[in-house]
Coordinates of C-alpha atoms in Angstrom, one line a residue:
M6 CA 0.0 0.0 0.0
S7 CA 1.4 3.4 -1.0
P8 CA 2.2 5.8 1.9
L9 CA 0.7 8.6 -0.2
L10 CA -2.6 6.8 -0.4
L11 CA -2.6 6.6 3.4
L12 CA -1.9 10.3 3.6
R13 CA -4.8 11.1 1.3
C14 CA -7.2 8.9 3.3
P15 CA -7.2 9.8 7.0
R16 CA -9.8 7.1 7.9
L17 CA -7.8 4.5 6.1
L18 CA -4.6 5.7 7.8
S19 CA -6.3 5.4 11.2
A20 CA -7.5 1.9 10.5
V21 CA -4.1 0.8 9.4
A22 CA -2.5 2.4 12.4
M23 CA -4.9 0.6 14.7
S24 CA -4.2 -2.8 13.1
V25 CA -0.5 -2.2 13.4
L26 CA -0.8 -1.4 17.1
L27 CA -2.9 -4.5 17.7
A28 CA -0.4 -6.7 15.7
T29 CA 2.7 -5.4 17.4
S30 CA 1.3 -6.0 20.8
C31 CA 1.6 -9.8 20.1
F32 CA 5.1 -9.9 18.9
P33 CA 8.6 -9.3 20.4
N34 CA 8.9 -6.0 18.5
F35 CA 6.5 -4.4 20.9
S36 CA 9.2 -2.1 22.3
V37 CA 10.0 -0.7 18.8
A38 CA 6.3 -0.3 18.1
S39 CA 5.9 1.5 21.4
R40 CA 8.7 3.9 20.6
E41 CA 7.4 4.6 17.2
R42 CA 3.9 5.1 18.5
A43 CA 5.2 7.7 21.0
A44 CA 7.2 9.4 18.2
S45 CA 4.1 9.6 16.1
Q46 CA 2.4 11.7 18.8
E47 CA 5.1 14.3 18.8
E48 CA 4.0 17.8 17.7
R49 CA 6.7 18.2 15.1
F50 CA 6.0 14.8 13.6
Q51 CA 2.3 15.7 13.3
A52 CA 3.4 19.0 11.6
A53 CA 5.5 17.2 9.1
M54 CA 2.6 14.8 8.3
Q55 CA 0.3 17.8 7.8
A56 CA 2.9 19.4 5.5
Q57 CA 2.8 16.3 3.4
L58 CA -1.0 16.4 3.2
D59 CA -0.8 20.1 2.2
G60 CA 1.5 19.2 -0.7
D61 CA 4.7 20.7 0.8
P62 CA 7.2 17.9 0.9
A63 CA 10.1 20.3 1.3
A64 CA 8.7 21.6 4.6
A65 CA 8.1 18.1 5.8
R66 CA 11.6 17.2 4.9
R67 CA 13.0 20.1 7.0
I68 CA 11.0 19.0 10.0
Y69 CA 12.1 15.4 9.7
E70 CA 15.7 16.3 9.4
E71 CA 15.5 18.6 12.4
M72 CA 14.0 15.7 14.4
I73 CA 16.8 13.3 13.3
L74 CA 19.5 15.8 14.3
D75 CA 17.9 15.9 17.8
N76 CA 17.5 12.1 17.9
P77 CA 19.3 10.0 15.3
T78 CA 17.8 6.8 16.7
N79 CA 14.2 7.8 15.9
S80 CA 13.4 4.9 13.6
L81 CA 9.9 6.1 12.7
V82 CA 11.2 9.5 11.4
R83 CA 14.0 7.7 9.5
F84 CA 11.4 5.5 7.8
Q85 CA 9.0 8.4 7.1
L86 CA 11.8 10.6 5.7
G87 CA 13.0 7.8 3.4
T88 CA 9.5 7.3 2.1
L89 CA 9.1 11.0 1.5
L90 CA 12.4 11.2 -0.4
L91 CA 11.6 8.3 -2.5
D92 CA 8.0 8.9 -3.4
S93 CA 7.6 12.7 -3.3
L94 CA 11.1 14.2 -3.8
N95 CA 12.5 11.6 -6.2
D96 CA 15.8 11.4 -4.3
P97 CA 16.7 7.7 -4.2
Y98 CA 20.2 8.4 -3.0
E99 CA 19.1 10.1 0.2
A100 CA 16.2 7.6 0.6
M101 CA 18.7 4.7 0.6
G102 CA 20.5 6.3 3.5
E103 CA 17.3 6.6 5.5
F104 CA 16.1 3.1 4.8
R105 CA 19.5 1.6 5.7
A106 CA 19.5 3.6 8.9
Y107 CA 16.0 2.3 9.7
L108 CA 17.1 -1.3 9.2
R109 CA 20.1 -0.8 11.5
L110 CA 17.8 0.6 14.2
A111 CA 14.9 -1.8 13.8
P112 CA 16.0 -4.8 11.8
T113 CA 13.2 -7.1 13.0
A114 CA 10.4 -4.5 13.2
E115 CA 7.2 -4.8 11.2
K116 CA 8.3 -2.0 8.8
A117 CA 11.6 -3.7 8.2
E118 CA 10.2 -5.6 5.1
M119 CA 8.7 -2.4 3.8
A120 CA 12.1 -0.7 4.3
K121 CA 13.9 -3.5 2.4
A122 CA 11.4 -3.3 -0.5
S123 CA 11.8 0.5 -0.6
L124 CA 15.6 0.1 -0.5
L125 CA 15.5 -2.2 -3.5
T126 CA 13.2 0.3 -5.3
A127 CA 15.7 3.1 -4.7
R128 CA 18.6 0.9 -5.9
N129 CA 16.7 0.1 -9.1
R130 CA 15.9 3.8 -9.8
I131 CA 19.6 4.6 -9.3
A132 CA 20.6 1.8 -11.7
Q133 CA 18.1 2.9 -14.3
S134 CA 19.4 6.4 -14.2
F135 CA 22.6 5.2 -15.8
G136 CA 20.8 3.8 -18.9
P137 CA 20.5 0.3 -20.3
E138 CA 23.7 0.5 -22.3
T139 CA 25.8 1.6 -19.3
I140 CA 24.4 -1.1 -17.1
Q141 CA 25.0 -3.8 -19.7
S142 CA 28.6 -2.7 -20.2
G143 CA 29.3 -3.1 -16.5
A144 CA 30.4 0.5 -15.9
G145 CA 27.1 1.4 -14.4
A146 CA 27.3 -1.5 -11.9
E147 CA 30.8 -0.4 -10.9
R148 CA 29.7 3.2 -10.4
F149 CA 26.7 2.0 -8.4
H150 CA 28.8 -0.1 -6.1
A151 CA 31.2 2.8 -5.7
L152 CA 28.3 5.0 -4.7
E153 CA 27.1 2.5 -2.2
E154 CA 30.5 2.3 -0.6
R155 CA 30.6 6.1 -0.4
L156 CA 27.2 6.1 1.2
A157 CA 28.4 3.6 3.8
E158 CA 31.4 5.8 4.5
L159 CA 29.2 8.9 4.9
E160 CA 26.9 7.1 7.3
T161 CA 29.8 6.0 9.4
A162 CA 31.2 9.5 9.5
Y163 CA 27.7 10.8 10.4
T164 CA 27.5 8.3 13.3
N165 CA 30.9 9.3 14.5
L166 CA 30.0 13.0 14.4
Q167 CA 26.8 12.2 16.4
A168 CA 28.9 10.4 19.0
T169 CA 31.3 13.3 19.2
H170 CA 28.4 15.8 19.5
T171 CA 27.0 13.7 22.4
A172 CA 30.4 13.7 24.1
V173 CA 30.9 17.4 23.7
V174 CA 27.4 18.1 25.1
A175 CA 28.2 15.9 28.1
E176 CA 31.5 17.7 28.7
R177 CA 29.7 21.0 28.4
D178 CA 27.1 20.0 31.0
A179 CA 29.9 18.7 33.3
A180 CA 31.8 22.0 33.0
R181 CA 28.6 23.9 33.8
A182 CA 28.0 21.8 36.9
D183 CA 31.6 22.4 38.0
A184 CA 31.3 26.1 37.5
A185 CA 28.1 26.2 39.5
R186 CA 29.8 24.2 42.3
L187 CA 32.8 26.5 42.4
L188 CA 30.5 29.5 42.5
R189 CA 28.6 28.1 45.5
E190 CA 32.0 27.4 47.2
L191 CA 33.1 31.0 46.5
Q192 CA 29.9 32.5 47.9
S193 CA 30.3 30.3 51.0
A194 CA 33.9 31.4 51.4
R195 CA 32.8 35.1 51.1
R196 CA 30.1 34.7 53.7
H197 CA 32.6 33.0 56.1
L198 CA 35.1 35.8 55.5
D199 CA 32.5 38.5 56.2
A200 CA 31.6 36.7 59.4
L201 CA 35.2 36.7 60.5
L202 CA 35.6 40.4 59.7
N203 CA 32.5 41.4 61.7
N204 CA 33.2 39.0 64.6
P205 CA 36.9 38.6 65.1
M206 CA 38.0 35.5 66.9
P207 CA 39.8 35.8 70.3
S208 CA 43.5 35.8 70.1
A209 CA 45.3 32.5 70.7
P210 CA 46.7 31.9 74.2
S211 CA 50.3 33.0 74.7
S212 CA 53.0 30.4 74.5
P213 CA 55.2 29.8 77.7
S214 CA 58.0 31.7 76.2
S215 CA 55.8 34.8 75.6
V216 CA 54.5 34.5 79.1
S217 CA 58.0 34.8 80.6
A218 CA 58.8 37.7 78.3
T219 CA 55.8 39.7 79.4
A220 CA 55.7 38.7 83.1
A221 CA 57.2 42.1 84.1
T222 CA 54.8 44.2 82.0
P223 CA 51.8 45.7 83.8
A224 CA 48.6 43.8 83.6
A225 CA 46.2 45.1 80.9
P226 CA 42.7 46.2 81.7
A227 CA 40.2 43.4 81.9
T228 CA 38.4 44.7 78.8
Q229 CA 41.5 44.0 76.7
N230 CA 40.5 40.3 76.6
L231 CA 37.0 41.1 75.4
R232 CA 35.8 41.6 71.8
T233 CA 34.9 45.0 70.5
Y234 CA 32.4 46.2 68.0
Q235 CA 32.1 49.5 66.3
V236 CA 28.6 50.8 66.1
R237 CA 27.3 51.3 62.6
R238 CA 24.3 53.3 61.4
G239 CA 21.0 51.5 62.1
D240 CA 22.5 49.3 64.8
T241 CA 20.6 48.4 68.0
L242 CA 21.5 46.3 71.0
Y243 CA 19.1 43.6 69.8
R244 CA 20.6 43.5 66.3
I245 CA 24.2 43.4 67.5
A246 CA 23.4 40.6 70.0
Q247 CA 21.6 38.6 67.3
R248 CA 24.5 39.2 64.8
V249 CA 27.3 38.4 67.3
Y250 CA 25.7 35.7 69.5
G251 CA 22.8 34.5 67.5
D252 CA 20.7 35.4 70.5
A253 CA 19.0 38.8 70.7
A254 CA 18.3 38.3 74.4
R255 CA 22.0 38.9 75.1
N256 CA 21.5 42.6 74.5
R257 CA 21.5 42.8 78.4
D258 CA 25.1 41.6 78.5
I259 CA 26.2 44.2 76.0
R260 CA 24.3 46.9 78.0
E261 CA 25.9 45.9 81.3
A262 CA 29.4 45.8 79.7
N263 CA 29.0 49.3 78.2
P264 CA 27.2 51.5 80.8
D265 CA 29.0 54.6 79.4
K266 CA 28.2 53.9 75.8
V267 CA 24.5 53.0 76.0
G268 CA 21.9 55.7 76.5
P269 CA 18.9 55.6 78.8
N270 CA 16.7 54.1 76.0
D271 CA 19.5 51.9 74.7
E272 CA 20.5 54.7 72.3
L273 CA 23.8 54.0 70.5
R274 CA 26.1 56.5 68.8
E275 CA 27.5 55.7 65.4
G276 CA 31.3 55.1 65.6
D277 CA 31.4 54.2 69.3
V278 CA 33.3 51.0 70.1
L279 CA 31.4 48.6 72.4
V280 CA 32.9 45.8 74.5
L281 CA 31.3 42.4 73.7
P282 CA 31.7 39.9 76.5
Y283 CA 32.0 36.2 75.7

């Protein structure tokens, strides 16, 4: 049955599609049929089929080729593009490539026999294009086989390019993931540095040698061992306590340690240095 006849008869196309679905459910090729059934529901595939119905095979070809670039293993699209090239665009060379690709992807599928028959048709058309005399002399056959070998080389190169493309995309995604991870680490390091600058850690205990060296020096005021904080605009005791201790209730400790710096209503003056007890 000609694919063009199916395209011109939507009811017939639906009946054939239903019979194919019922038949494939009873055979081991069900997984291939499932994938092709899912592919047939894609929006772009439906648009390509509509373009064929509207008599615009060039537009349909562009859509099919875009789908193949996105997914070279889409067997349904390979088969449909091969049929379009052979029946509507009279391009048996390109059609051969698509049917051969289909047979590699789904060698035992139900459409495999149709693909083999279409492949033979494409070969016959190519052979006839050389003319009877050329074919009989043998030169046409040699050129035909040379073209087949070239086609096989191009298909292998295409497959290799697809593999390279996949690898490059994977490397790109990995590089993006690494960049995102490094950015998170950088942001975390910046937050940690800001915390250290706003809340300096107490100095390390003096070593025994330093103790002996400073034993004769006068004792420093008790506040020398306490942290300090310079008041900034908008600061309150509650905000400082929350920032420093993580507990706003410790504003009382700050108030008691700075009786001369805290006003009657807990007013603070910008630029004053407060003592922060541990």
